[in-house]
XYZ file of C-alpha atoms in Angstrom:
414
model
C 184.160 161.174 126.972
C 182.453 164.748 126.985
C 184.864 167.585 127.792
C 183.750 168.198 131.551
C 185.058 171.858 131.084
C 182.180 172.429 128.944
C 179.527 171.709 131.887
C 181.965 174.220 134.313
C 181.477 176.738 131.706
C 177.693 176.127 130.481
C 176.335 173.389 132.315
C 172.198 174.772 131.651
C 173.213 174.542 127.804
C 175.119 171.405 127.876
C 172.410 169.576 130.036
C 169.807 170.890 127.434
C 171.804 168.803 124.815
C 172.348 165.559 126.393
C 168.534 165.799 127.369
C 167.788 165.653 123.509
C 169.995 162.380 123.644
C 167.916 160.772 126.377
C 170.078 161.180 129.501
C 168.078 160.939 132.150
C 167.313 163.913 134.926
C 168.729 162.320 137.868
C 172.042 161.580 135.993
C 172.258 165.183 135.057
C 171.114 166.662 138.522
C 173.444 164.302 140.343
C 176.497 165.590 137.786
C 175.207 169.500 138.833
C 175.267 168.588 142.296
C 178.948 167.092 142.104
C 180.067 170.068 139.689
C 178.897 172.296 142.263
C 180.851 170.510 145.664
C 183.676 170.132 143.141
C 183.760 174.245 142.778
C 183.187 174.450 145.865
C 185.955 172.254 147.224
C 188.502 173.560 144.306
C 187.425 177.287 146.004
C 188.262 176.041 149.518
C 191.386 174.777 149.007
C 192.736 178.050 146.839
C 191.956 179.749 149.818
C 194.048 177.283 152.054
C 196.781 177.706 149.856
C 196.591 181.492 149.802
C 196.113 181.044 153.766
C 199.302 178.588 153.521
C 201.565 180.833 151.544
C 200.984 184.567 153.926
C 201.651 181.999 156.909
C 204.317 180.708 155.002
C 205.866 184.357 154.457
C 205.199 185.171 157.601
C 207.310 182.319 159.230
C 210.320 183.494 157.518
C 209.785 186.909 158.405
C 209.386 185.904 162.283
C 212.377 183.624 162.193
C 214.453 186.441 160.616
C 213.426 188.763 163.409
C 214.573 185.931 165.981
C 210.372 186.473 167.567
C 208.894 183.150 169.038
C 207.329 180.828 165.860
C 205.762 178.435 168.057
C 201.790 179.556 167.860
C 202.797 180.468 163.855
C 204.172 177.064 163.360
C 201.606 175.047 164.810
C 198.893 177.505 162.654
C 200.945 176.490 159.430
C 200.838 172.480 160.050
C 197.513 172.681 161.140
C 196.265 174.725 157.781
C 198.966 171.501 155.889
C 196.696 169.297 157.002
C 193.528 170.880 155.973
C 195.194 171.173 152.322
C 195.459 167.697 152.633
C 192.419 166.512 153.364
C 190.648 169.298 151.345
C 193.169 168.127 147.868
C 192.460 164.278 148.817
C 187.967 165.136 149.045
C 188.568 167.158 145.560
C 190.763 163.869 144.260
C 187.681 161.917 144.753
C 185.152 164.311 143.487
C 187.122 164.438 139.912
C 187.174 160.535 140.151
C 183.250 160.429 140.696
C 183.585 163.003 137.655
C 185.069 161.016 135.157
C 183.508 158.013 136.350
C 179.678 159.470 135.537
C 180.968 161.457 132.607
C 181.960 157.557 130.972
C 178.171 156.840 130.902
C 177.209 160.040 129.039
C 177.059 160.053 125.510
C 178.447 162.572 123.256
C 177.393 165.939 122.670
C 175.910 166.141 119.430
C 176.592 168.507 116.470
C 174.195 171.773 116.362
C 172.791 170.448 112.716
C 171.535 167.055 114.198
C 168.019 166.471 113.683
C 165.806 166.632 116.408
C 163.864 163.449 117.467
C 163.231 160.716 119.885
C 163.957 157.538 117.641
C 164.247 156.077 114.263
C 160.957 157.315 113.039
C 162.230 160.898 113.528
C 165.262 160.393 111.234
C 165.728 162.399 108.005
C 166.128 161.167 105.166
C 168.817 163.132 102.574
C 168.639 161.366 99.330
C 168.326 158.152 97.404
C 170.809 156.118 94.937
C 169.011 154.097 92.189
C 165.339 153.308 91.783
C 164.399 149.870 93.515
C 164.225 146.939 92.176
C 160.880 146.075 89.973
C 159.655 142.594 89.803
C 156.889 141.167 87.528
C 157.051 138.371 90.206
C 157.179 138.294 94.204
C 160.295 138.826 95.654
C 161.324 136.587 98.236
C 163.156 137.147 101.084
C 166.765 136.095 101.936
C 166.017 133.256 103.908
C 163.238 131.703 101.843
C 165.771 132.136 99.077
C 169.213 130.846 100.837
C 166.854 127.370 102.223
C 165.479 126.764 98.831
C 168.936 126.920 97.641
C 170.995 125.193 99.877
C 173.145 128.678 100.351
C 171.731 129.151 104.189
C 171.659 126.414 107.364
C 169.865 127.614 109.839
C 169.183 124.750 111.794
C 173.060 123.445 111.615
C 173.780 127.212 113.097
C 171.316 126.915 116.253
C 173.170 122.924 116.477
C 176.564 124.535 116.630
C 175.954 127.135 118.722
C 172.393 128.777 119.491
C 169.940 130.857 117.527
C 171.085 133.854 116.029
C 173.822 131.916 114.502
C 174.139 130.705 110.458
C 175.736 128.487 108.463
C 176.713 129.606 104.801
C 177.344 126.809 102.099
C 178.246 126.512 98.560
C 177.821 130.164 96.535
C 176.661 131.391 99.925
C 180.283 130.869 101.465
C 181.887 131.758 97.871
C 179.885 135.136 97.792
C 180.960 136.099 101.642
C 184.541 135.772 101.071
C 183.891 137.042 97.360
C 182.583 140.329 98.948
C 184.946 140.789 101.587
C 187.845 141.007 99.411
C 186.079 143.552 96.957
C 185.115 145.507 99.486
C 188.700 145.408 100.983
C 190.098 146.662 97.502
C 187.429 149.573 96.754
C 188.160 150.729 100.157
C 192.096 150.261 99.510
C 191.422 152.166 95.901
C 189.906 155.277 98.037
C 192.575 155.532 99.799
C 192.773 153.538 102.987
C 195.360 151.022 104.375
C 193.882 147.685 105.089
C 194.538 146.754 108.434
C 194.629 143.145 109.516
C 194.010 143.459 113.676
C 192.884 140.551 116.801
C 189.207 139.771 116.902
C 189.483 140.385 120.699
C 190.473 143.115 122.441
C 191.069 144.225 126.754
C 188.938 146.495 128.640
C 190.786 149.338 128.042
C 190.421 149.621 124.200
C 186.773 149.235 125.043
C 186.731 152.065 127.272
C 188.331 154.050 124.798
C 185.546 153.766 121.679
C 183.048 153.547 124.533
C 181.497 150.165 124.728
C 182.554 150.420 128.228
C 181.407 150.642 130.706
C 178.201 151.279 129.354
C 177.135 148.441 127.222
C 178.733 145.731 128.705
C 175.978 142.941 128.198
C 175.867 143.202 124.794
C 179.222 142.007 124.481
C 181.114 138.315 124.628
C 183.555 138.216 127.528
C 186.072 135.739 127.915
C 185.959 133.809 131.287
C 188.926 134.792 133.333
C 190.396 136.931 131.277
C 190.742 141.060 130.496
C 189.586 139.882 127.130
C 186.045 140.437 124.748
C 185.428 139.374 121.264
C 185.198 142.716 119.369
C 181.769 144.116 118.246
C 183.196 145.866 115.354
C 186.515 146.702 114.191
C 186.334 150.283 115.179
C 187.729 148.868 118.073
C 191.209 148.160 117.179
C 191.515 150.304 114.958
C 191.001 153.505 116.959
C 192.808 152.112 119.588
C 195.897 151.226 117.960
C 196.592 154.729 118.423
C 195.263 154.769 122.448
C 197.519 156.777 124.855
C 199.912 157.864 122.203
C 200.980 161.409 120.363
C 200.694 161.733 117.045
C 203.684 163.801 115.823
C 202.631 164.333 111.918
C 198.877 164.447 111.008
C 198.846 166.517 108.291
C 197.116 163.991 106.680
C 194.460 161.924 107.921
C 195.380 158.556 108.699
C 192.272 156.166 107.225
C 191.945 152.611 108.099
C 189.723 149.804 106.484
C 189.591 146.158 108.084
C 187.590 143.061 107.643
C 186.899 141.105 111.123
C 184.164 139.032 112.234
C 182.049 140.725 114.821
C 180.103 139.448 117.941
C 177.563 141.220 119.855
C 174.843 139.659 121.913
C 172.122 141.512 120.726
C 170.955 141.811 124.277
C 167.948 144.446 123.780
C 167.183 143.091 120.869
C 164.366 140.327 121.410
C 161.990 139.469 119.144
C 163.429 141.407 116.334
C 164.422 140.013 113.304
C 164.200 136.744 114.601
C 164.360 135.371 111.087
C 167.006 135.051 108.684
C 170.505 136.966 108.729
C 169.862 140.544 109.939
C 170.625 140.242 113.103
C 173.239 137.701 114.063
C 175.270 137.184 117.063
C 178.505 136.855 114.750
C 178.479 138.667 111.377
C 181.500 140.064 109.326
C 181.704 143.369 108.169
C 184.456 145.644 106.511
C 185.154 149.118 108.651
C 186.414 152.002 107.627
C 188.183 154.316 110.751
C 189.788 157.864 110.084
C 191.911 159.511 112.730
C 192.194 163.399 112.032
C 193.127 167.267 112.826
C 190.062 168.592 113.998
C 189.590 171.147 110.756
C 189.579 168.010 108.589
C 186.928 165.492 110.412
C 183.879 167.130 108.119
C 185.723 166.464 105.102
C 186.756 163.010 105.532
C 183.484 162.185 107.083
C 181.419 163.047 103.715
C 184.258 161.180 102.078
C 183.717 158.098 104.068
C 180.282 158.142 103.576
C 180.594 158.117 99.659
C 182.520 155.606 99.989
C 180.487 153.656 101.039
C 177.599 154.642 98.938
C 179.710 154.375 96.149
C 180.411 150.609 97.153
C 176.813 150.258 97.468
C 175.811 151.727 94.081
C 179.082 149.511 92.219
C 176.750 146.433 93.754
C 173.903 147.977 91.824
C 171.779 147.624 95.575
C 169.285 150.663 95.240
C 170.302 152.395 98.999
C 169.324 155.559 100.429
C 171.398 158.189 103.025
C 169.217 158.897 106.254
C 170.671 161.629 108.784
C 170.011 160.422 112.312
C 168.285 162.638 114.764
C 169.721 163.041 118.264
C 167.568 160.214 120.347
C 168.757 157.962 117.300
C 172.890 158.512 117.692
C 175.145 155.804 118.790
C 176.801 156.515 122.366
C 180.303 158.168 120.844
C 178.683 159.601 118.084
C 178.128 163.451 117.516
C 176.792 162.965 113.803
C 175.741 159.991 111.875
C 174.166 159.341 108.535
C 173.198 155.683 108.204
C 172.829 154.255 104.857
C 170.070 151.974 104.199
C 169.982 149.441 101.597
C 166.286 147.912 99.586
C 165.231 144.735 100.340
C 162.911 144.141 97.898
C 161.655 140.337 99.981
C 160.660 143.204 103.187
C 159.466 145.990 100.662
C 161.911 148.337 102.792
C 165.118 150.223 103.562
C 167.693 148.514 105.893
C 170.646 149.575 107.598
C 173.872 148.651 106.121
C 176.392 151.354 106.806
C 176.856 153.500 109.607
C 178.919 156.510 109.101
C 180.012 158.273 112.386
C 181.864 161.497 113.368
C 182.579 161.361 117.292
C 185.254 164.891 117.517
C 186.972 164.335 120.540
C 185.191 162.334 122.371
C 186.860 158.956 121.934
C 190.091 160.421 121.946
C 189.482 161.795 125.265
C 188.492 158.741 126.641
C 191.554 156.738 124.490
C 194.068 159.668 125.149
C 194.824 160.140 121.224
C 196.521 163.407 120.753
C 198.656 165.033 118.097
C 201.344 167.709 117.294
C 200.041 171.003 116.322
C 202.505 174.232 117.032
C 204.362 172.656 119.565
C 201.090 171.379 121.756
C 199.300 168.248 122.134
C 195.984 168.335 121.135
C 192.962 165.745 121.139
C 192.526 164.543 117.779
C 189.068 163.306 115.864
C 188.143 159.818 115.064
C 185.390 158.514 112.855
C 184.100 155.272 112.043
C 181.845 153.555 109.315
C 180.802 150.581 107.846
C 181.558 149.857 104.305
C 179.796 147.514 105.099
C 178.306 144.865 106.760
C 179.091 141.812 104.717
C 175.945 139.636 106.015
C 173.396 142.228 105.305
C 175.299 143.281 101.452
C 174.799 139.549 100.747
C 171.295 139.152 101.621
C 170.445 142.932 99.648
C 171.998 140.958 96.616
C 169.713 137.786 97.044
C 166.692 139.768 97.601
C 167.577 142.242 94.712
C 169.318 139.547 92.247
C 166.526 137.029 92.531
C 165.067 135.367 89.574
C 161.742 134.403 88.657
C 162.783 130.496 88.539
C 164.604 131.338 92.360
C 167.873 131.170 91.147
C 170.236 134.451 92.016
C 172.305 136.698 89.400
C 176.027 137.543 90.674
C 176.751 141.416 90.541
C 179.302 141.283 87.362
C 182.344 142.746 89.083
C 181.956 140.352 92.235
C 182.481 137.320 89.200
C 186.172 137.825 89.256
C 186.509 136.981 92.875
C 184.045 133.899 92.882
């Protein structure tokens, strides 16, 4: 959640930001207008109480001089009850506060690129030259049906589309690459974490999935329970509503978990094949820091990842998102995309994410600094999406013949 002190101190500037992210006007107006009553109410009632206390005095004074209280004392209940009512309207005007402020996104950092969408992203570099072919490169699916690595069909049977069945080297290469990735993440320094695959509303909340995006996610019937769209969410929220008392060094979390999302704005694209799947498995990488060291770990985290990418020999490249393009928490992202040579294009893989202080303001994750609590920063990546690093190694480990080359360190855990 934004820090609403920052719209009571600049609201023109702060406005000017989220407009960049696509809030709309009305939500913004509608937060000036309540900022405004809420000022105005907060004003009212300091005067009540200033009112309350020279009454207050004055009662003593009067009673100490034996002189008749009565008009005085019914003054001073009368102005009690105004304080009342005026603290109980200025109760409810914070509420509405916190309540809109949970569907605004994050402010984001000054060096964010400007832009509406993906097309406005920049891109910051490339790792290793694509994949050349004296052939045509198939894509994943053509390649996992030929094979008998992919069931599509058995998927939709089980459960609807958007779902997959992997078989033989297929299954082998999924668990193969979950484990690797587990131990090059472990190797660079963060703890693997083994957490539920469903989580309450409250952890949701926290990371910020609530309330906003609540139909893209699997609820369970009856229940204050949801399968977890990524593992950022229990991770981060392991440490929800709790004070850190030692963070001089970051605390850095990787997990493997399936994920489920509904993909609910997402019709009609990628309807074939793996990209996008209503449950996909992906290895996540969450840092909890001191504000002063969120920049460092967040380049770290993202060469992790690239690293990972370029052990895999997958040709990827590092894209900084521009400010329409930012996830809801996020303040700064750099996606990295991997080449599918079957499309002839980049694809997402990794998502690397500072948010500052917003989750932890919405998770109440604080730590000990000189004696004070203060809101830490959390950031979250994927190192990586499991699904998507298998296809990149069909599409870029393809043969001629259609058979598919295993990356040479993945052969020990085959």
């Amino acid at each position: 959640m934004i820090d609403l002190k920052l719209f009571e101190r600049d609201f023109a500037n702060v406005a000017e930001k989220l407009k960049s992210r696509g809030v709309q006007e009305d939500l913004l107006k509608e937060l000036k207008e309540l900022f405004e009553e809420y000022r105005a109410q907060k004003s009212g009632l300091q005067e009540l109480q200033t009112v309350q206390n020279r009454l207050s005095k004055l009662f003593g004074e009067y009673k100490r001089k034996g002189e008749d209280i009565a008009e005085l004392k019914t003054r001073l209940e009368e102005n009690k009850k105004n304080m009342a009512a005026a603290n109980e309207r200025l109760k409810e005007i914070e509420a509405k506060l916190e309540s809109l402020a949970l569907n605004i996104p994050n402010i984001p950092d000054e060096d964010v690129p400007e832009g509406v969408d993906e097309n406005d992203n920049v891109e910051i570099k490339r790792v290793l030259e694509p994949t050349k072919f004296d052939f045509e490169p198939k894509e994943h699916y053509e390649l996992g049906e030929k094979l008998g690595w992919i069931d599509f069909k058995r998927g939709v049977k089980l459960a609807k589309s958007r779902f997959s069945v992997l078989k033989n080297e297929a299954a082998a290469l999924e668990r193969a690459l979950i484990n690797y990735m587990l131990k090059f993440n472990k190797n660079r320094g963060f703890e693997e974490i083994w957490v539920p695959a469903m989580v309450n509303s409250t952890a949701l909340i926290g990371t910020g999935q609530l309330p906003k995006f609540a139909e893209d996610l699997f609820k369970i019937e009856k229940e204050d329970l949801y399968m977890i769209p990524t593992a950022e969410v229990p991770l981060t929220n392991l440490y929800q509503d709790e004070i850190i008392s030692d963070l001089s060094e970051p605390i850095k979390m990787t997990a493997y978990t399936p994920c489920f999302r509904k993909e609910a704005g997402s019709g009609g694209k990628d309807v074939r094949g793996m990209i996008r799947q209503h449950q996909f498995d992906k290895v996540e990488l969450v840092a909890i820091t001191r504000p002063q060291d969120s920049d460092k770990v967040f380049q770290e985290m993202i060469a992790c990842a690239s690293d990972l990418l370029s052990s895999l020999g997958l040709p990827h490249r590092l894209v900084a998102l521009c400010r329409g393009d930012l996830g809801f928490s996020a303040a700064k992202t750099v996606d990295l995309e991997v080449w599918l040579p079957g499309q002839n294009r980049y694809r997402e893989i990794s998502s690397v994410s500072n948010t500052r202080d917003f989750q932890a303001r919405r998770a109440k994750i604080r730590y000990k600094e000189n004696g004070k609590n203060r809101l830490v920063h959390t950031l979250n990546g994927s190192s990586l999406a499991v699904g998507r690093t298998l296809i990149a190694i069909m599409e870029n480990y393809q043969k001629k013949d259609g058979s598919i080359e295993i990356p040479k360190v993945l052969e020990p855990y085959m």
